Coordinates of C-alpha atoms and ligand atoms in Angstrom, one line a residue:
X1 CA 104.2 151.6 98.3
X2 CA 103.3 147.9 98.7
X3 CA 100.3 148.9 100.8
X4 CA 99.0 151.2 98.0
X5 CA 99.3 148.5 95.4
X6 CA 97.4 146.2 97.7
X7 CA 94.7 148.7 98.2
X8 CA 94.5 149.2 94.4
X9 CA 94.2 145.5 93.8
X10 CA 91.4 145.3 96.3
X11 CA 89.7 148.2 94.6
X12 CA 90.0 146.6 91.2
X13 CA 88.5 143.4 92.6
X14 CA 85.6 145.3 94.1
X15 CA 84.9 146.9 90.7
X16 CA 85.2 143.5 89.0
X17 CA 82.6 142.3 91.5
X18 CA 82.6 139.0 93.3
X19 CA 86.3 138.8 94.2
X20 CA 86.4 140.7 97.4
X21 CA 89.5 139.1 99.0
X22 CA 91.5 137.4 96.3
X23 CA 94.5 136.6 98.3
X24 CA 92.8 134.2 100.7
X25 CA 92.5 131.1 98.7
X26 CA 89.4 129.0 98.3
X27 CA 89.0 125.5 99.6
X28 CA 87.3 124.4 96.4
X29 CA 87.0 126.1 93.0
X30 CA 84.7 124.9 90.3
X31 CA 85.7 126.2 86.9
X32 CA 85.0 125.9 83.2
X33 CA 81.3 125.4 83.8
X34 CA 78.0 126.7 82.7
X35 CA 76.9 128.1 86.0
X36 CA 73.3 129.2 86.4
X37 CA 73.1 131.1 89.6
X38 CA 69.4 132.0 89.9
X39 CA 70.7 135.3 91.2
X40 CA 69.4 138.1 89.0
X41 CA 72.5 140.2 89.7
X42 CA 74.7 137.7 87.9
X43 CA 72.6 135.0 86.3
X44 CA 75.4 133.2 84.4
X45 CA 79.0 132.5 85.3
X46 CA 81.8 130.0 84.6
X47 CA 83.3 129.5 88.0
X48 CA 82.6 129.5 91.7
X49 CA 85.0 129.7 94.7
X50 CA 84.0 128.1 98.0
X51 CA 85.5 128.6 101.4
X52 CA 84.6 127.5 104.9
X53 CA 81.3 126.1 103.7
X54 CA 80.2 129.3 101.9
X55 CA 80.3 130.6 98.4
X56 CA 82.9 133.4 98.3
X57 CA 82.9 134.4 94.7
X58 CA 81.1 133.7 91.4
X59 CA 82.4 134.9 88.1
X60 CA 84.4 134.1 85.0
X61 CA 87.3 131.6 85.1
X62 CA 89.6 134.6 85.0
X63 CA 87.8 136.3 88.0
X64 CA 88.1 133.2 90.0
X65 CA 91.6 132.2 89.1
X66 CA 92.9 134.5 91.9
X67 CA 91.2 132.3 94.5
X68 CA 93.2 129.2 93.6
X69 CA 96.0 128.7 96.1
X70 CA 98.4 125.8 96.7
X71 CA 95.9 123.9 98.7
X72 CA 92.8 124.7 96.8
X73 CA 91.0 121.7 95.2
X74 CA 89.7 122.5 91.7
X75 CA 87.1 120.7 89.7
X76 CA 86.9 121.3 86.0
X77 CA 83.3 121.3 85.1
X78 CA 84.1 120.8 81.3
X79 CA 81.1 123.0 80.3
X80 CA 78.6 121.2 82.5
X81 CA 75.7 122.8 84.2
X82 CA 76.2 123.9 87.9
X83 CA 73.0 124.8 89.8
X84 CA 72.1 125.6 93.4
X85 CA 71.7 122.3 95.3
X86 CA 68.2 121.0 94.9
X87 CA 65.8 121.4 97.8
X88 CA 63.2 118.7 98.3
X89 CA 60.1 120.6 99.2
X90 CA 58.0 117.8 100.8
X91 CA 59.2 114.4 101.7
X92 CA 59.5 112.0 104.6
X93 CA 63.1 111.7 105.7
X94 CA 62.9 108.7 108.0
X95 CA 60.3 107.2 105.8
X96 CA 62.8 107.3 102.9
X97 CA 65.4 105.6 105.0
X98 CA 63.0 103.0 106.3
X99 CA 61.7 102.4 102.8
X100 CA 65.1 101.2 101.8
X101 CA 64.9 98.4 104.4
X102 CA 61.5 97.0 103.7
X103 CA 60.4 94.9 100.8
X104 CA 59.9 97.2 97.8
X105 CA 56.9 95.8 96.1
X106 CA 56.4 98.7 93.7
X107 CA 57.5 96.6 90.7
X108 CA 55.6 93.4 91.6
X109 CA 53.7 92.2 88.6
X110 CA 51.4 89.9 90.4
X111 CA 50.4 88.5 93.9
X112 CA 52.5 85.4 93.4
X113 CA 55.6 87.5 93.2
X114 CA 54.8 89.1 96.5
X115 CA 54.1 85.8 98.1
X116 CA 57.5 84.5 96.9
X117 CA 59.4 87.5 98.1
X118 CA 57.8 87.4 101.6
X119 CA 58.6 83.7 101.6
X120 CA 62.2 84.4 100.9
X121 CA 62.3 87.1 103.6
X122 CA 60.9 84.6 106.2
X123 CA 63.9 82.4 105.6
X124 CA 66.4 85.0 106.9
X125 CA 64.3 86.7 109.6
X126 CA 64.0 85.4 113.1
X127 CA 60.7 83.7 113.7
X128 CA 58.3 86.1 115.3
X129 CA 59.9 89.2 113.8
X130 CA 57.8 91.4 111.6
X131 CA 58.3 91.4 107.8
X132 CA 57.2 94.7 106.2
X133 CA 56.7 95.6 102.6
X134 CA 55.4 98.6 100.8
X135 CA 54.4 99.9 97.4
X136 CA 52.1 97.2 96.0
X137 CA 49.3 98.2 93.8
X138 CA 46.8 95.7 92.4
X139 CA 46.2 97.9 89.3
X140 CA 49.8 97.3 88.3
X141 CA 49.4 93.5 88.3
X142 CA 49.1 91.5 85.2
X143 CA 46.2 89.6 86.8
X144 CA 44.4 89.3 90.0
X145 CA 43.6 85.9 91.6
X146 CA 40.2 84.5 91.2
X147 CA 39.4 84.5 94.9
X148 CA 40.1 88.2 95.1
X149 CA 37.7 90.4 97.2
X150 CA 37.3 94.0 96.2
X151 CA 40.1 93.5 93.6
X152 CA 42.6 92.3 96.2
X153 CA 43.6 88.7 97.0
X154 CA 42.8 87.0 100.3
X155 CA 45.7 86.4 102.7
X156 CA 45.6 82.6 102.5
X157 CA 48.6 81.9 100.3
X158 CA 50.6 84.7 101.9
X159 CA 49.9 83.3 105.4
X160 CA 50.9 79.8 104.2
X161 CA 54.5 80.9 103.4
X162 CA 54.8 83.0 106.6
X163 CA 53.2 81.0 109.5
X164 CA 55.7 82.2 112.1
X165 CA 56.1 85.8 111.0
X166 CA 53.6 88.7 111.2
X167 CA 53.6 90.3 107.7
X168 CA 52.2 93.7 106.9
X169 CA 52.4 95.1 103.4
X170 CA 51.5 98.7 102.9
X171 CA 49.6 99.7 99.7
X172 CA 51.3 102.2 97.4
X173 CA 49.0 104.8 98.7
X174 CA 49.7 104.3 102.4
X175 CA 45.9 104.3 102.8
X176 CA 45.6 100.5 103.1
X177 CA 47.6 97.6 104.2
X178 CA 47.6 93.8 103.6
X179 CA 48.2 91.6 106.6
X180 CA 48.8 87.9 107.0
X181 CA 47.1 85.6 109.5
X182 CA 49.8 86.1 112.2
X183 CA 49.7 89.9 111.9
X184 CA 45.9 89.9 112.2
X185 CA 46.2 87.7 115.2
X186 CA 48.8 89.9 116.8
X187 CA 46.5 92.9 116.2
X188 CA 43.5 91.1 117.6
X189 CA 41.5 91.3 114.4
X190 CA 39.1 88.4 113.6
X191 CA 35.6 87.9 112.1
X192 CA 34.0 89.4 115.2
X193 CA 36.0 92.7 115.1
X194 CA 33.8 95.6 114.0
X195 CA 35.1 98.1 111.5
X196 CA 36.6 101.0 113.4
X197 CA 35.4 104.6 112.7
X198 CA 37.2 105.8 109.6
X199 CA 38.4 102.4 108.6
X200 CA 37.3 99.1 107.0
X201 CA 38.3 95.5 107.6
X202 CA 37.6 94.0 104.2
X203 CA 35.8 90.6 104.5
X204 CA 35.0 87.7 102.3
X205 CA 31.6 86.3 101.6
X206 CA 31.8 84.2 104.8
X207 CA 32.7 87.3 106.9
X208 CA 36.4 86.4 107.4
X209 CA 38.9 89.2 107.2
X210 CA 40.7 89.0 103.8
X211 CA 43.8 90.7 105.2
X212 CA 43.1 94.0 103.5
X213 CA 42.7 96.8 106.0
X214 CA 41.6 100.2 104.8
X215 CA 42.5 103.6 106.4
X216 CA 42.2 103.5 110.2
X217 CA 41.6 99.8 110.3
X218 CA 45.4 99.5 109.8
X219 CA 46.0 101.0 113.2
X220 CA 45.7 97.8 115.3
X221 CA 48.3 96.2 113.1
X222 CA 50.6 99.2 113.3
X223 CA 50.1 99.3 117.1
X224 CA 50.8 95.6 117.4
X225 CA 54.1 96.0 115.5
X226 CA 54.9 99.0 117.7
X227 CA 54.3 97.0 120.8
X228 CA 56.6 94.3 119.6
X229 CA 59.3 96.8 118.5
X230 CA 59.0 98.7 121.8
X231 CA 60.3 95.6 123.6
X232 CA 63.6 95.9 121.9
X233 CA 66.7 97.3 123.6
X234 CA 67.3 101.1 123.1
X235 CA 70.6 100.4 121.4
X236 CA 68.9 98.4 118.7
X237 CA 66.3 101.1 118.1
X238 CA 69.0 103.8 117.9
X239 CA 71.1 101.7 115.5
X240 CA 68.1 101.2 113.3
X241 CA 67.3 104.9 113.2
X242 CA 70.8 105.8 112.4
X243 CA 70.7 103.3 109.5
X244 CA 67.6 105.0 108.2
X245 CA 69.4 108.4 108.3
X246 CA 72.4 107.0 106.4
X247 CA 70.2 105.3 103.8
X248 CA 68.2 108.5 103.2
X249 CA 71.3 110.6 103.0
X250 CA 72.9 108.3 100.5
X251 CA 69.9 108.4 98.2
X252 CA 69.3 112.1 98.4
X253 CA 72.9 113.2 97.8
X254 CA 73.2 110.9 94.8
X255 CA 70.2 112.9 93.4
X256 CA 71.7 116.3 94.0
X257 CA 69.5 117.1 97.0
X258 CA 71.3 119.2 99.7
X259 CA 68.3 120.3 101.7
X260 CA 65.1 118.5 102.6
X261 CA 61.7 119.6 103.9
X262 CA 60.6 116.8 106.2
X263 CA 56.8 116.7 106.4
X264 CA 57.0 116.0 109.3
X265 CA 58.3 114.4 112.5
X266 CA 57.5 114.0 116.1
X267 CA 59.1 116.0 118.9
X268 CA 61.1 112.9 119.8
X269 CA 62.4 112.4 116.3
X270 CA 63.3 116.1 116.1
X271 CA 65.4 115.6 119.3
X272 CA 67.1 112.8 117.6
X273 CA 67.9 115.0 114.5
X274 CA 69.2 117.6 116.9
X275 CA 71.6 115.2 118.5
X276 CA 72.8 114.0 115.1
X277 CA 73.2 117.5 113.8
X278 CA 75.1 118.4 116.9
X279 CA 77.6 115.6 116.1
X280 CA 77.7 116.6 112.4
X281 CA 76.0 113.5 111.4
X282 CA 73.0 114.7 109.4
X283 CA 73.8 113.9 105.8
X284 CA 71.6 116.8 104.4
X285 CA 70.1 119.9 105.8
X286 CA 66.7 119.4 107.3
X287 CA 63.7 121.7 107.5
X288 CA 61.5 119.7 109.8
X289 CA 57.8 120.2 110.4
X290 CA 56.4 119.2 113.7
X291 CA 53.8 116.5 113.2
X292 CA 51.3 114.4 115.1
X293 CA 51.3 116.4 118.4
X294 CA 48.2 117.1 120.4
X295 CA 47.2 120.7 121.0
X296 CA 48.5 120.4 124.6
X297 CA 51.8 119.1 123.4
X298 CA 52.2 121.8 120.8
X299 CA 51.5 124.5 123.5
X300 CA 54.0 122.9 125.7
X301 CA 56.9 122.2 123.3
X302 CA 56.8 124.6 120.4
X303 CA 58.8 127.3 122.0
X304 CA 61.7 125.1 123.1
X305 CA 61.7 123.1 119.8
X306 CA 62.2 126.2 117.6
X307 CA 65.6 126.0 115.8
X308 CA 66.7 128.3 113.0
X309 CA 69.8 127.3 111.1
X310 CA 71.1 125.2 114.1
X311 CA 74.4 123.3 113.9
X312 CA 75.8 125.1 110.9
X313 CA 72.5 125.4 109.1
X314 CA 71.7 121.7 109.3
X315 CA 68.5 121.9 111.2
X316 CA 65.5 124.3 111.2
X317 CA 62.3 123.7 113.0
X318 CA 59.7 126.5 112.8
X319 CA 56.6 124.9 111.2
X320 CA 54.0 122.4 112.0
X321 CA 52.4 119.8 109.7
X322 CA 48.6 119.3 109.6
X323 CA 46.5 117.0 107.4
X324 CA 42.9 117.7 106.6
X325 CA 42.0 115.0 104.1
X326 CA 43.2 111.8 102.5
X327 CA 44.1 111.0 98.9
X328 CA 42.4 111.0 95.5
X329 CA 43.3 107.4 94.6
X330 CA 41.5 105.9 97.6
X331 CA 38.6 108.3 97.3
X332 CA 39.8 109.9 100.5
X333 CA 40.3 113.4 99.1
X334 CA 37.6 115.8 100.4
X335 CA 35.7 117.1 97.4
X336 CA 33.1 119.8 96.8
X337 CA 31.1 117.5 94.5
X338 CA 30.9 113.7 94.5
X339 CA 33.4 111.5 92.9
X340 CA 32.5 110.6 89.3
X341 CA 33.3 106.9 89.9
X342 CA 31.8 106.9 93.5
X343 CA 28.8 109.1 93.3
X344 CA 27.8 108.3 96.9
X345 CA 30.9 110.0 98.2
X346 CA 32.7 113.4 98.4
X347 CA 35.6 111.9 100.4
X348 CA 36.1 112.9 104.0
X349 CA 37.8 115.1 106.4
X350 CA 40.4 113.2 108.4
X351 CA 40.8 116.0 110.9
X352 CA 37.9 118.2 111.9
X353 CA 38.2 121.7 110.6
X354 CA 37.9 123.0 114.1
X355 CA 41.0 121.0 115.1
X356 CA 42.9 122.4 112.2
X357 CA 41.9 125.9 113.3
X358 CA 43.0 125.4 116.9
X359 CA 46.4 124.0 115.8
X360 CA 46.8 127.0 113.5
X361 CA 46.0 129.4 116.3
X362 CA 48.6 127.8 118.5
X363 CA 51.1 127.9 115.7
X364 CA 50.6 131.5 114.9
X365 CA 50.9 132.4 118.6
X366 CA 54.3 130.7 118.7
X367 CA 55.5 132.2 115.4
X368 CA 55.3 128.9 113.6
X369 CA 54.5 128.3 110.0
X370 CA 51.5 126.0 109.2
X371 CA 51.8 123.4 106.4
X372 CA 48.5 121.5 105.9
X373 CA 48.0 118.5 103.6
X374 CA 45.0 119.2 101.4
X375 CA 44.2 117.3 98.3
X376 CA 40.5 117.7 97.4
X377 CA 39.0 121.0 96.3
X378 CA 36.8 121.1 99.5
X379 CA 39.9 120.4 101.6
X380 CA 41.8 123.2 99.9
X381 CA 38.9 125.6 100.4
X382 CA 38.5 124.8 104.0
X383 CA 42.2 125.2 104.7
X384 CA 42.2 128.6 102.9
X385 CA 39.2 129.6 105.0
X386 CA 41.0 128.6 108.2
X387 CA 44.2 130.4 107.2
X388 CA 42.2 133.5 106.2
X389 CA 40.4 133.6 109.6
X390 CA 43.6 133.0 111.6
X391 CA 45.4 135.7 109.6
X392 CA 42.7 138.3 110.3
X393 CA 44.3 140.9 112.5
X394 CA 47.8 139.9 111.6
X395 CA 49.7 142.8 110.1
X396 CA 51.5 141.1 107.2
X397 CA 50.1 137.6 106.5
X398 CA 52.2 137.0 103.4
X399 CA 55.3 137.1 105.7
X400 CA 53.9 134.1 107.5
X401 CA 54.4 132.0 104.4
X402 CA 51.9 129.4 105.4
X403 CA 51.6 126.5 103.0
X404 CA 49.2 124.0 101.6
X405 CA 50.9 120.7 101.0
X406 CA 49.9 119.0 97.7
X407 CA 47.2 121.6 96.8
X408 CA 46.2 119.1 94.2
X409 CA 42.6 119.9 93.3
X410 CA 41.5 123.5 93.5
X411 CA 38.3 125.0 92.6
X412 CA 38.9 127.8 90.1
X413 CA 37.4 130.3 92.5
X414 CA 40.0 129.4 95.1
X415 CA 43.1 129.8 92.8
X416 CA 43.5 133.5 93.3
X417 CA 43.2 133.1 97.1
X418 CA 46.6 131.6 97.3
X419 CA 48.3 134.7 96.1
X420 CA 45.9 137.0 97.9
X421 CA 46.6 135.4 101.2
X422 CA 50.3 134.7 100.5
X423 CA 49.7 131.0 100.9
X424 CA 52.4 128.8 99.2
X425 CA 51.2 126.0 97.0
X426 CA 53.6 123.2 98.0
X427 CA 53.1 120.9 95.0
X428 CA 54.8 117.8 93.6
X429 CA 55.4 117.9 89.9
X430 CA 55.8 114.2 89.5
X431 CA 52.4 113.5 91.1
X432 CA 50.7 115.0 88.1
X433 CA 52.2 112.6 85.7
X434 CA 52.0 109.6 88.0
X435 CA 48.3 110.2 88.6
X436 CA 47.3 111.9 85.3
X437 CA 46.1 108.7 83.6
X438 CA 43.4 108.0 86.2
X439 CA 42.5 111.4 87.6
X440 CA 39.7 111.9 85.0
X441 CA 38.1 108.7 86.2
X442 CA 37.7 110.2 89.7
X443 CA 36.9 113.8 88.8
X444 CA 35.6 113.8 85.2
X445 CA 37.1 115.8 82.3
X446 CA 35.9 119.2 83.3
X447 CA 37.1 119.2 87.0
X448 CA 40.4 117.7 85.8
X449 CA 40.9 120.4 83.2
X450 CA 39.9 123.3 85.6
X451 CA 41.3 122.2 88.8
X452 CA 43.8 119.3 88.8
X453 CA 47.5 120.2 89.5
X454 CA 46.9 123.7 88.2
X455 CA 50.4 125.1 88.8
X456 CA 50.3 127.3 85.8
X457 CA 47.0 128.9 86.9
X458 CA 48.5 129.4 90.4
X459 CA 51.6 131.0 88.9
X460 CA 49.6 133.3 86.7
X461 CA 47.6 134.4 89.7
X462 CA 50.8 135.3 91.4
X463 CA 51.2 132.5 93.9
X464 CA 54.4 130.8 95.0
X465 CA 54.5 127.2 93.8
X466 CA 57.2 124.9 95.2
X467 CA 58.2 121.4 94.2
X468 CA 59.1 118.0 95.6
X469 CA 58.2 114.4 95.4
X470 CA 56.6 113.3 98.7
X471 CA 59.4 110.6 98.8
X472 CA 59.0 107.7 99.6
X473 CA 55.6 107.9 97.8
X474 CA 57.7 108.8 94.7
X475 CA 61.3 108.5 94.1
X476 CA 63.1 111.6 95.4
X477 CA 64.6 112.3 92.0
X478 CA 64.3 116.1 91.4
X479 CA 65.0 115.7 87.7
X480 CA 62.0 113.4 87.3
X481 CA 59.8 116.0 89.0
X482 CA 61.4 118.8 86.9
X483 CA 60.7 116.9 83.8
X484 CA 57.1 116.2 84.9
X485 CA 56.7 119.9 85.7
X486 CA 57.8 121.1 82.3
X487 CA 56.3 118.3 80.2
X488 CA 53.3 116.8 82.0
X489 CA 54.2 113.8 79.9
X490 CA 52.4 110.6 80.8
X491 CA 53.9 107.1 80.4
X492 CA 51.9 106.6 77.2
X493 CA 53.5 109.7 75.7
X494 CA 50.5 112.0 75.9
X495 CA 50.5 115.2 77.9
X496 CA 48.2 115.7 80.9
X497 CA 46.5 119.1 80.6
X498 CA 49.6 120.5 78.9
X499 CA 48.6 124.2 79.2
X500 CA 49.5 123.9 82.9
X501 CA 53.2 123.2 82.2
X502 CA 55.9 125.3 83.9
X503 CA 58.7 126.8 81.9
X504 CA 62.1 125.3 82.7
X505 CA 63.2 128.3 84.6
X506 CA 60.0 128.2 86.7
X507 CA 60.5 124.6 87.4
X508 CA 64.1 125.2 88.4
X509 CA 63.1 128.0 90.7
X510 CA 60.4 125.8 92.2
X511 CA 63.2 123.4 93.3
X512 CA 65.6 126.0 94.5
X513 CA 64.9 129.6 95.3
X514 CA 61.2 129.0 96.0
X515 CA 61.8 126.0 98.2
X516 CA 64.3 128.2 100.1
X517 CA 61.6 130.9 100.4
X518 CA 59.0 128.4 101.6
X519 CA 61.5 127.6 104.5
X520 CA 62.5 131.3 105.2
X521 CA 65.9 130.4 104.0
X522 CA 66.4 132.6 100.9
X523 CA 69.2 134.4 102.6
X524 CA 71.4 131.3 102.8
X525 CA 70.0 129.0 100.1
X526 CA 68.4 128.7 96.7
X527 CA 70.9 130.7 94.5
X528 CA 74.6 130.7 93.9
X529 CA 75.4 134.0 95.5
X530 CA 78.5 135.0 97.5
X531 CA 77.8 134.6 101.2
X532 CA 75.3 131.8 100.8
X533 CA 75.9 128.2 101.7
X534 CA 78.1 126.3 99.3
X535 CA 75.4 123.8 98.2
X536 CA 75.7 123.0 94.5
X537 CA 74.7 120.3 92.0
X538 CA 76.5 119.6 88.7
X539 CA 74.5 117.9 86.0
X540 CA 75.7 115.9 83.0
X541 CA 73.4 117.9 80.6
X542 CA 72.0 121.4 80.4
X543 CA 68.4 120.8 81.4
X544 CA 67.6 124.3 80.5
X545 CA 68.4 124.0 76.8
X546 CA 68.5 120.3 75.7
X547 CA 65.5 118.9 73.9
X548 CA 62.8 118.1 76.3
X549 CA 62.8 114.4 75.7
X550 CA 66.5 114.3 76.7
X551 CA 65.9 115.7 80.2
X552 CA 65.2 112.2 81.7
X553 CA 68.6 110.9 80.7
X554 CA 70.4 113.7 82.6
X555 CA 72.5 112.6 85.5
X556 CA 73.8 114.2 88.7
X557 CA 77.6 114.3 88.3
X558 CA 78.5 116.1 91.6
X559 CA 76.8 117.1 94.7
X560 CA 78.5 119.6 96.9
X561 CA 77.3 120.3 100.4
X562 CA 78.8 122.9 102.6
X563 CA 81.7 123.3 100.2
X564 CA 82.6 119.6 100.1
X565 CA 82.1 117.1 97.3
X566 CA 79.7 114.6 98.9
X567 CA 78.7 112.7 95.8
X568 CA 80.5 112.0 92.6
X569 CA 78.9 109.9 90.0
X570 CA 80.8 106.6 89.6
X571 CA 82.7 106.5 86.3
X572 CA 81.4 104.1 83.7
X573 CA 77.9 104.0 85.1
X574 CA 76.4 106.6 82.8
X575 CA 73.2 104.6 82.3
X576 CA 72.6 103.8 86.0
X577 CA 69.1 104.5 86.9
X578 CA 67.7 104.2 90.4
X579 CA 64.8 101.9 91.0
X580 CA 61.4 103.4 90.9
X581 CA 62.4 106.1 88.5
X582 CA 59.2 106.3 86.5
X583 CA 59.3 108.6 83.7
X584 CA 58.4 106.5 80.8
X585 CA 59.7 106.0 77.4
X586 CA 62.5 108.5 77.3
X587 CA 64.5 106.5 79.8
X588 CA 66.4 104.3 77.5
X589 CA 65.3 100.7 77.6
X590 CA 64.0 100.8 81.1
X591 CA 60.5 99.4 81.2
X592 CA 58.0 102.1 81.6
X593 CA 57.0 101.6 85.2
X594 CA 54.2 104.0 85.4
X595 CA 51.2 102.3 86.9
X596 CA 48.3 104.0 88.4
X597 CA 49.9 105.2 91.6
X598 CA 47.0 105.4 93.9
X599 CA 47.3 108.2 96.1
X600 CA 49.2 111.1 97.6
X601 CA 49.2 110.3 101.2
X602 CA 51.4 111.3 104.0
X603 CA 52.2 107.7 104.1
X604 CA 54.5 107.5 107.1
X605 CA 51.7 107.1 109.5
X606 CA 48.2 106.1 108.8
X607 CA 46.0 109.1 109.1
X608 CA 45.1 109.8 112.6
X609 CA 48.1 108.0 114.1
X610 CA 50.2 110.2 116.3
Ligands
ZN1 ZN1 53.8 113.7 102.5

């Protein structure tokens, strides 16, 4: 008799859908919420039950009540919006961690402030150790010193406060750096040093280096620092790397990010991630692209490096990262026609097309996805051509899901090719609004209108468009990029080519289901579906229905990763806003910190470094 009742209860539950085994309690139940699942079979719900790191049921509060046992933790969502955990589609994981340890110069209002901050840093750092900074941009300064060369000061005053420390300060773009006298000396750069191919040592009227090093001219300084760092004991290096991981994790989890596409890392760093993941010490799930390896190294190591959902779905490696051009801000994006404000130049290819093609052939032979940084319209066209050629003869190219990272400026003729080839446009919503104010200066009105950050055109043409921030180039905040994607609102309140806006649902999908798709992970991530990983974010406001200008004041209240609450917004800090959040007037009384961000680099390493 009892058996028959039990069978009847099970049958009822199957009919009710989503409560397949009600008598095994959940570890965690979220209830009383506005649950947007992004699963078309059940788009809306009130409650979710989680067990053993997975979603076991989604439904009404009544459906889910049966999953609450004596040891089940419950969270009352009080009507708040619960979504699949955000997936950062393109960022630099170790770079994010490191960026938290170097001087953040993004808000410096003038050169004096930078000199003062470096001076303060020298007082706590051992003489001889390197002081690094990042994020300065001369166009954000109130004034530029009179002795400036090419709009940037000379190193004299900086060197005066740091005679015993090499100092290197990366430009916001990553495409230039500013070095003091000691760093130039360590790098062996003086008035007799010729400009390297692909780089420029900026000099004053007397021929002396000013400290500004463009593009590949940064390398000797980077190398000098690496030589000095290489002398350190392994334990110090390891401790520093682990610190980067912790800092990155803290930042991402507070922003509702549960998975992160790392674009990309060396084989050595991937081994490090693998060790951490094996010990359960990766704070978020990583989808890592292999970067910076020679053809020979790719041939040798790709097969052994492949990981899919390793260590409980914390580490996947099945893609490589390539980079064909530079960035628009530094005139490094490779264009079909010259720059409006630099008519002598169409930018340049950082990697020869033939090299890109050879890497792509190696990748396809090993079943790897290829994700190539392309910003200019020429760069995008060349990459599409390479992909098309390499796909020829492949039965189902769309299944390869190859990506173009940034896909920022696209000739209208090339827009339909993304969908036709099944190439994913891996874009960053927030770049459009960071850059929008100065893009027309580089490209002119017509090219801007027809080809700049054209995610609407790509979507209409049937392409998959994903989203992210390129952190640490931008703050990792998904809500900022979501807001940029749906508003294209610039700091001055105007909208940047507003007909390219995404709908809110499109923007949400670009951060969840589509980023999962772009990593071949749609079976386990991207929607709140029973059986998938229990990665969830709870927001303070319903970003799908509140007035648009209220989106920026939305906060992450909970982040749940693998069924555990890993972030809870501290009480009484409702107005807390992370530094670098740059979405203008709507953010309360925070100063609108939207300067002309130069460029969209892959800023971790100068181009060509590997
Ligand atoms: Zn990048």
